[in-house]
Coordinates of C-alpha atoms in Angstrom, one line a residue:
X846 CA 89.6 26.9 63.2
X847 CA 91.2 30.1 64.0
X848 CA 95.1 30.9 64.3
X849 CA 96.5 29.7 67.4
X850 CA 99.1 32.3 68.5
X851 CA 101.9 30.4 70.3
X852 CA 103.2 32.4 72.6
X853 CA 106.3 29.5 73.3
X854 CA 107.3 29.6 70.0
X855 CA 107.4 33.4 69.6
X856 CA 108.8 33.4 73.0
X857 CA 111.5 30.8 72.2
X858 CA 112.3 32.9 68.6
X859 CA 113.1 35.8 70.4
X860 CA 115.2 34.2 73.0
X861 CA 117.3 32.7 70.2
X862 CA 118.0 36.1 68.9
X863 CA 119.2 37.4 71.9
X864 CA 121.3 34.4 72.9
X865 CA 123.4 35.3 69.3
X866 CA 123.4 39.0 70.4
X867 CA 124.7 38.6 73.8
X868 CA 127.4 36.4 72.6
X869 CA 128.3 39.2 70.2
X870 CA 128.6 41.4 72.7
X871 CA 130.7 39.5 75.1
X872 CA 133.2 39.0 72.1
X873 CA 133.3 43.0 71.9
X874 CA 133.9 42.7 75.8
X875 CA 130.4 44.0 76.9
X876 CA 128.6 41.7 79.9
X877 CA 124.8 41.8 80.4
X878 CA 123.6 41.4 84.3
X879 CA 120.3 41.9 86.0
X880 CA 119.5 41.8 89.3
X881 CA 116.1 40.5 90.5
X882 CA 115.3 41.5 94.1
X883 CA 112.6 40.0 95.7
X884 CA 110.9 41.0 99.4
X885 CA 109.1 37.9 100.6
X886 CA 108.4 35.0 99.4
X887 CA 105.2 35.3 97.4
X888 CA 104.6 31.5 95.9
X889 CA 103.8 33.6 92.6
X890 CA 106.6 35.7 92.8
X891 CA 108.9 33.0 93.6
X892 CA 107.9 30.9 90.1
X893 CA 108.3 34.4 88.3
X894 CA 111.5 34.9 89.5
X895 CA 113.1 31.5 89.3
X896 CA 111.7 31.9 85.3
X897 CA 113.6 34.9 85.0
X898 CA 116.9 33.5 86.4
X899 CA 116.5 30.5 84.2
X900 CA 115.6 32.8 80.7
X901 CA 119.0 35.0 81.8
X902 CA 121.2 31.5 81.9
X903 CA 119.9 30.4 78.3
X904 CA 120.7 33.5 76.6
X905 CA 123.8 34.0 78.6
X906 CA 122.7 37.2 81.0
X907 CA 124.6 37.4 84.5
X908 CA 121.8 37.1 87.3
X909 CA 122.3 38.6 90.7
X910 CA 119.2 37.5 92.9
X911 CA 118.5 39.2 96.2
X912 CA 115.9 37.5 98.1
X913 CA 115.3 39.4 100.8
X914 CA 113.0 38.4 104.1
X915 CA 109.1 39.9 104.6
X916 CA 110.1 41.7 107.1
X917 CA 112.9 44.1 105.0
X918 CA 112.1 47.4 106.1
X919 CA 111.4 50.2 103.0
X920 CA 114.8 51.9 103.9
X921 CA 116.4 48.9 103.7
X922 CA 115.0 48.1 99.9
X923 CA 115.7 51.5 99.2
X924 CA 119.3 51.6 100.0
X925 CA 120.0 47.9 98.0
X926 CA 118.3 49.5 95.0
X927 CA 120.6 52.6 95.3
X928 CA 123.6 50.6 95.4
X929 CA 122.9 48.6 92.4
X930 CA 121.8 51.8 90.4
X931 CA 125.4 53.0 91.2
X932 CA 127.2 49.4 89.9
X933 CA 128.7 49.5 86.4
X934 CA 128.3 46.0 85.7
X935 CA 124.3 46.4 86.5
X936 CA 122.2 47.0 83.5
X937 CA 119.0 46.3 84.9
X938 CA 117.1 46.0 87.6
X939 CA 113.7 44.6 88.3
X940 CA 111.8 44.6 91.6
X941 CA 109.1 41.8 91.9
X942 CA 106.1 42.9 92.7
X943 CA 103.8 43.0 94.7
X944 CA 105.9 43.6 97.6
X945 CA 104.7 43.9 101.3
X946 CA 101.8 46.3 102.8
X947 CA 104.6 47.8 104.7
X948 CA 106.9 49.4 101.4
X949 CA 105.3 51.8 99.3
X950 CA 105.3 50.2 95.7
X951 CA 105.6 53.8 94.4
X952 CA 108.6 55.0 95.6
X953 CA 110.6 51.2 94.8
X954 CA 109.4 52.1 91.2
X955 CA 110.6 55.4 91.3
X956 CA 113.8 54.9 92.9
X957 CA 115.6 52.6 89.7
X958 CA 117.5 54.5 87.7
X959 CA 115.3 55.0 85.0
X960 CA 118.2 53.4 82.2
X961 CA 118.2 50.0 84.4
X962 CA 114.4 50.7 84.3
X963 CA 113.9 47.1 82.7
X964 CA 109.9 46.7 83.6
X965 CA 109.2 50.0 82.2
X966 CA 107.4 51.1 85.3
X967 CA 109.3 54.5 85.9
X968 CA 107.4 57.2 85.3
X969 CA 110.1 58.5 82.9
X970 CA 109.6 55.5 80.9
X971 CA 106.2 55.9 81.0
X972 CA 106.3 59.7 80.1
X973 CA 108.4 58.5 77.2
X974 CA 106.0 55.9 75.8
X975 CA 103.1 58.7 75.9
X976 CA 105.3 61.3 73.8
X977 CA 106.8 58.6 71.3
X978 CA 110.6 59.0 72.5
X979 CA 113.0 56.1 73.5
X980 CA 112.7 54.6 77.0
X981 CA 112.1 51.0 78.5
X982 CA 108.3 49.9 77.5
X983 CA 106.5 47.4 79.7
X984 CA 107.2 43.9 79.3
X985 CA 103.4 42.0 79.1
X986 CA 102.3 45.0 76.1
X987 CA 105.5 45.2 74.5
X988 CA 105.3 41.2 74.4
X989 CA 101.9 41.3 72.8
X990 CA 102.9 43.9 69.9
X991 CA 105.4 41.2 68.7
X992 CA 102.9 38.0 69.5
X993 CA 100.8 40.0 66.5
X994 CA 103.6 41.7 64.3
X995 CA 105.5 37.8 64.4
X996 CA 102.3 36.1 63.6
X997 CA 101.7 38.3 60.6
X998 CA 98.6 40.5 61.8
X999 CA 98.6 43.8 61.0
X1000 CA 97.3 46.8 63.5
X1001 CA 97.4 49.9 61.5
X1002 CA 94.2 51.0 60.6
X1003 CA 92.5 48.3 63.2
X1004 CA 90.0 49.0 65.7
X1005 CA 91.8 48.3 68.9
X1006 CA 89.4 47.5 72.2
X1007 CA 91.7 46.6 75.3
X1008 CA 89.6 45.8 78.4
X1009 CA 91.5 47.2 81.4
X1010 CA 92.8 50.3 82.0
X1011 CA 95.9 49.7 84.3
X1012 CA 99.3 50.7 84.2
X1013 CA 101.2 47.4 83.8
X1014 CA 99.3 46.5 80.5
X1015 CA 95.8 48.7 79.6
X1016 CA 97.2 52.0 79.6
X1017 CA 101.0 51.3 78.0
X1018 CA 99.0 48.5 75.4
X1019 CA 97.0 51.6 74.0
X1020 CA 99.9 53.4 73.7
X1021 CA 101.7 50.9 72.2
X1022 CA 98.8 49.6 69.2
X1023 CA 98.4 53.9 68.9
X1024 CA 101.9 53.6 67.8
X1025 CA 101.6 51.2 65.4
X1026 CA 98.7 52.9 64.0
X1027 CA 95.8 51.3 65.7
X1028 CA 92.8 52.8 66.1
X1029 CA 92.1 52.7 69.9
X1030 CA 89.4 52.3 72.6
X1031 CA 90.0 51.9 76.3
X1032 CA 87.3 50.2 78.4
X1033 CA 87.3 49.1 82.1
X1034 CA 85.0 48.6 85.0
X1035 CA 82.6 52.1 84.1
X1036 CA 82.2 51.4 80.7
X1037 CA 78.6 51.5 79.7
X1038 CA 77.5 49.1 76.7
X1039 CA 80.9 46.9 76.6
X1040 CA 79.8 44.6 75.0
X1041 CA 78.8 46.8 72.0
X1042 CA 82.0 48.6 72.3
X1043 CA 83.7 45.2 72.4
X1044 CA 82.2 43.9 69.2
X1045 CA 83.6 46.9 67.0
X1046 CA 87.1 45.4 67.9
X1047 CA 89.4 43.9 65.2
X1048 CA 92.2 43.1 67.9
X1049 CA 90.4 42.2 71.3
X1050 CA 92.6 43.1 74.7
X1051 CA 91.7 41.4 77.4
X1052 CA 93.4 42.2 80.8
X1053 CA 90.0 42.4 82.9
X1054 CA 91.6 40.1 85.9
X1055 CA 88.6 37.8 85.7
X1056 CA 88.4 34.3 84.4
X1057 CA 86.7 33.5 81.7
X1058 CA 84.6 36.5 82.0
X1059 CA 84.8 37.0 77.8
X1060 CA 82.5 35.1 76.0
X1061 CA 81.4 35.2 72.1
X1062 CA 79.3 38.0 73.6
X1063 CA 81.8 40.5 73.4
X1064 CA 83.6 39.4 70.0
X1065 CA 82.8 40.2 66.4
X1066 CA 83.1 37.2 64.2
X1067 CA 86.7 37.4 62.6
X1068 CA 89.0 39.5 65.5
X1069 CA 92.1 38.4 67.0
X1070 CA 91.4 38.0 70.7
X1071 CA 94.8 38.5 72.7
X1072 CA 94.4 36.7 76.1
X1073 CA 96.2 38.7 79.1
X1074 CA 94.7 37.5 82.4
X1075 CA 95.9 34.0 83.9
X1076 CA 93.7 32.3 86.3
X1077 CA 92.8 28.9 88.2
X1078 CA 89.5 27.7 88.0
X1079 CA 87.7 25.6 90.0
X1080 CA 89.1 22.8 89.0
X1081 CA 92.8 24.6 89.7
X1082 CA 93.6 24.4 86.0
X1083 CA 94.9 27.8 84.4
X1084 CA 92.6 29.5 82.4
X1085 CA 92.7 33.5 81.3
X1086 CA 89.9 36.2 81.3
X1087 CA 89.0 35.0 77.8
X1088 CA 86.5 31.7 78.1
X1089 CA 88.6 29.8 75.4
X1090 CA 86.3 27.2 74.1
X1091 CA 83.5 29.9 73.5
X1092 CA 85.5 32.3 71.9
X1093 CA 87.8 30.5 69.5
X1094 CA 85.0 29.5 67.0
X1095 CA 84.0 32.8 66.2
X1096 CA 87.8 34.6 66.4
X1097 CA 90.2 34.3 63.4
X1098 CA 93.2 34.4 65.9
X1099 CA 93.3 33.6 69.5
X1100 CA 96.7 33.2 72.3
X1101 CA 95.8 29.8 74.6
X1102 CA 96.5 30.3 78.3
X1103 CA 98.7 29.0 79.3
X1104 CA 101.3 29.3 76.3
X1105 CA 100.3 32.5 74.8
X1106 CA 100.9 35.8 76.6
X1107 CA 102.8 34.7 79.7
X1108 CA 106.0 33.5 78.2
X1109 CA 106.6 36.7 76.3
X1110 CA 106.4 38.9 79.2
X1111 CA 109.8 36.8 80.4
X1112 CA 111.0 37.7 76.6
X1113 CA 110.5 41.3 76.6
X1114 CA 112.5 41.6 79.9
X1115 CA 115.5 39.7 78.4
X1116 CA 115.3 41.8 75.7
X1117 CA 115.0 45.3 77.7
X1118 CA 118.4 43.9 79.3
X1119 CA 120.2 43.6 76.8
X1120 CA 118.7 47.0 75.2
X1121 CA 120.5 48.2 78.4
X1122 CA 123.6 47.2 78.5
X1123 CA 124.0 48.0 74.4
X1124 CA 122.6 51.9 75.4
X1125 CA 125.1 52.6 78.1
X1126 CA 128.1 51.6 75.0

């Protein structure tokens, strides 16, 4: 039977440690507070966000919520997210996404300040990531680095495969396992042979966006498959990108969906808050 990587637990570890920290903080009179804007009301988006508000009330973050109609104009957004970037007692702030057809996702991302950057979207947290300085790192890879360093695996000097090239997790995960000494391959859509490329991987990635698309076809006996996608299959049960019961005989480690990556993506954003508001001391 391979490792099951518990996401919860990790999840529920880290949340502990933050909760102690936070209370620190206050007693030096320093306050934590995010503020969660979201445009719409997504189903999705909406479960996200009432997750987030109730991860800020455990550890003891203040949570200003804006939930704005569909029909908030790109200006209007705009100017809410300038206002907050100019409060003292914000230290970060996180627009939901996706947001409407009608607002440019870009320009949301790039207007927040870049220290309340908490989703590590900006491109100036981005930059950072790529040249190894300080900066906000996306929550979903930054959540995965400590699902592996927590349950004991080590990267350096691994073969890393990640499936997926995007900017919320492909691209910043490669950065991330480079960092920690990995040695890594980026695959996606074009890749020819990927499931030969797929098999050389100690640590598996998968953030493809299909379900259950990754069989024991693309896994060398023995790797640590990390889980990203999250699904609902036919019979409207979650389910990830990775087809679970196929793959877990042949891996030595595998995360479950739900229960593996998803709950650490909440964690990383606590924690990036509260990296804020100790910065800006």
């Amino acid at each position: 039977m391979p490792q099951i990587i518990n996401g919860k637990e990790i999840s529920a570890q880290i949340k502990e440690e933050l909760k102690e920290k936070v209370a620190a903080m206050k007693e030096e009179g320093i306050s934590v507070c995010l503020a969660v804007i979201q445009v719409g009301d997504d189903p999705a988006s909406s479960v996200y966000v009432g997750n987030k508000k109730k991860a800020c009330a455990y550890i003891g973050i203040t949570s200003l919520s804006y939930e704005l109609p569909e029909e908030t104009t790109q200006e209007e957004l705009l100017k809410l997210i300038e206002e907050l970037n100019k409060r003292e007692d914000v230290n970060g702030i996180l627009v939901q996404l996706p947001v409407p057809e009608h607002i440019d996702e870009d320009a949301v991302i790039r207007a927040i300040a870049p220290e309340k950057d908490v989703d590590g979207f900006h491109p100036q947290s981005v930059g950072a990531l790529c040249i190894g300085q300080k900066g906000f790192v996306s929550c979903t890879p930054a959540g995965i680095i400590q699902l592996l360093k927590r349950s004991g695996i080590e990267i350096a000097g691994k073969e890393c495969v990640i499936i997926g090239r995007s900017n919320i997790v492909g691209k910043p995960m490669a950065l991330l396992l480079l960092r920690e000494n990995g040695t890594v391959t980026v695959t996606h859509s074009r890749t020819k042979n990927l499931k030969e490329v797929t098999k050389r991987a100690d640590i598996l990635v998968a953030a493809v966006g299909k379900p259950r698309m990754i069989t024991r076809e693309y896994v060398k006996e023995g790797a640590v498959v990390i889980d990203v996608g999250i699904h609902r299959n036919e019979n409207n049960k979650l389910c990830g990108d990775v087809d679970y019961d196929d793959v877990a005989p042949v891996c030595s480690a595998i995360t479950p969906v739900p229960g593996g990556v998803g709950p650490m993506t909440i964690a990383m954003l606590m924690n990036n808050c509260v990296e804020s508001a100790a910065l800006r001391q």
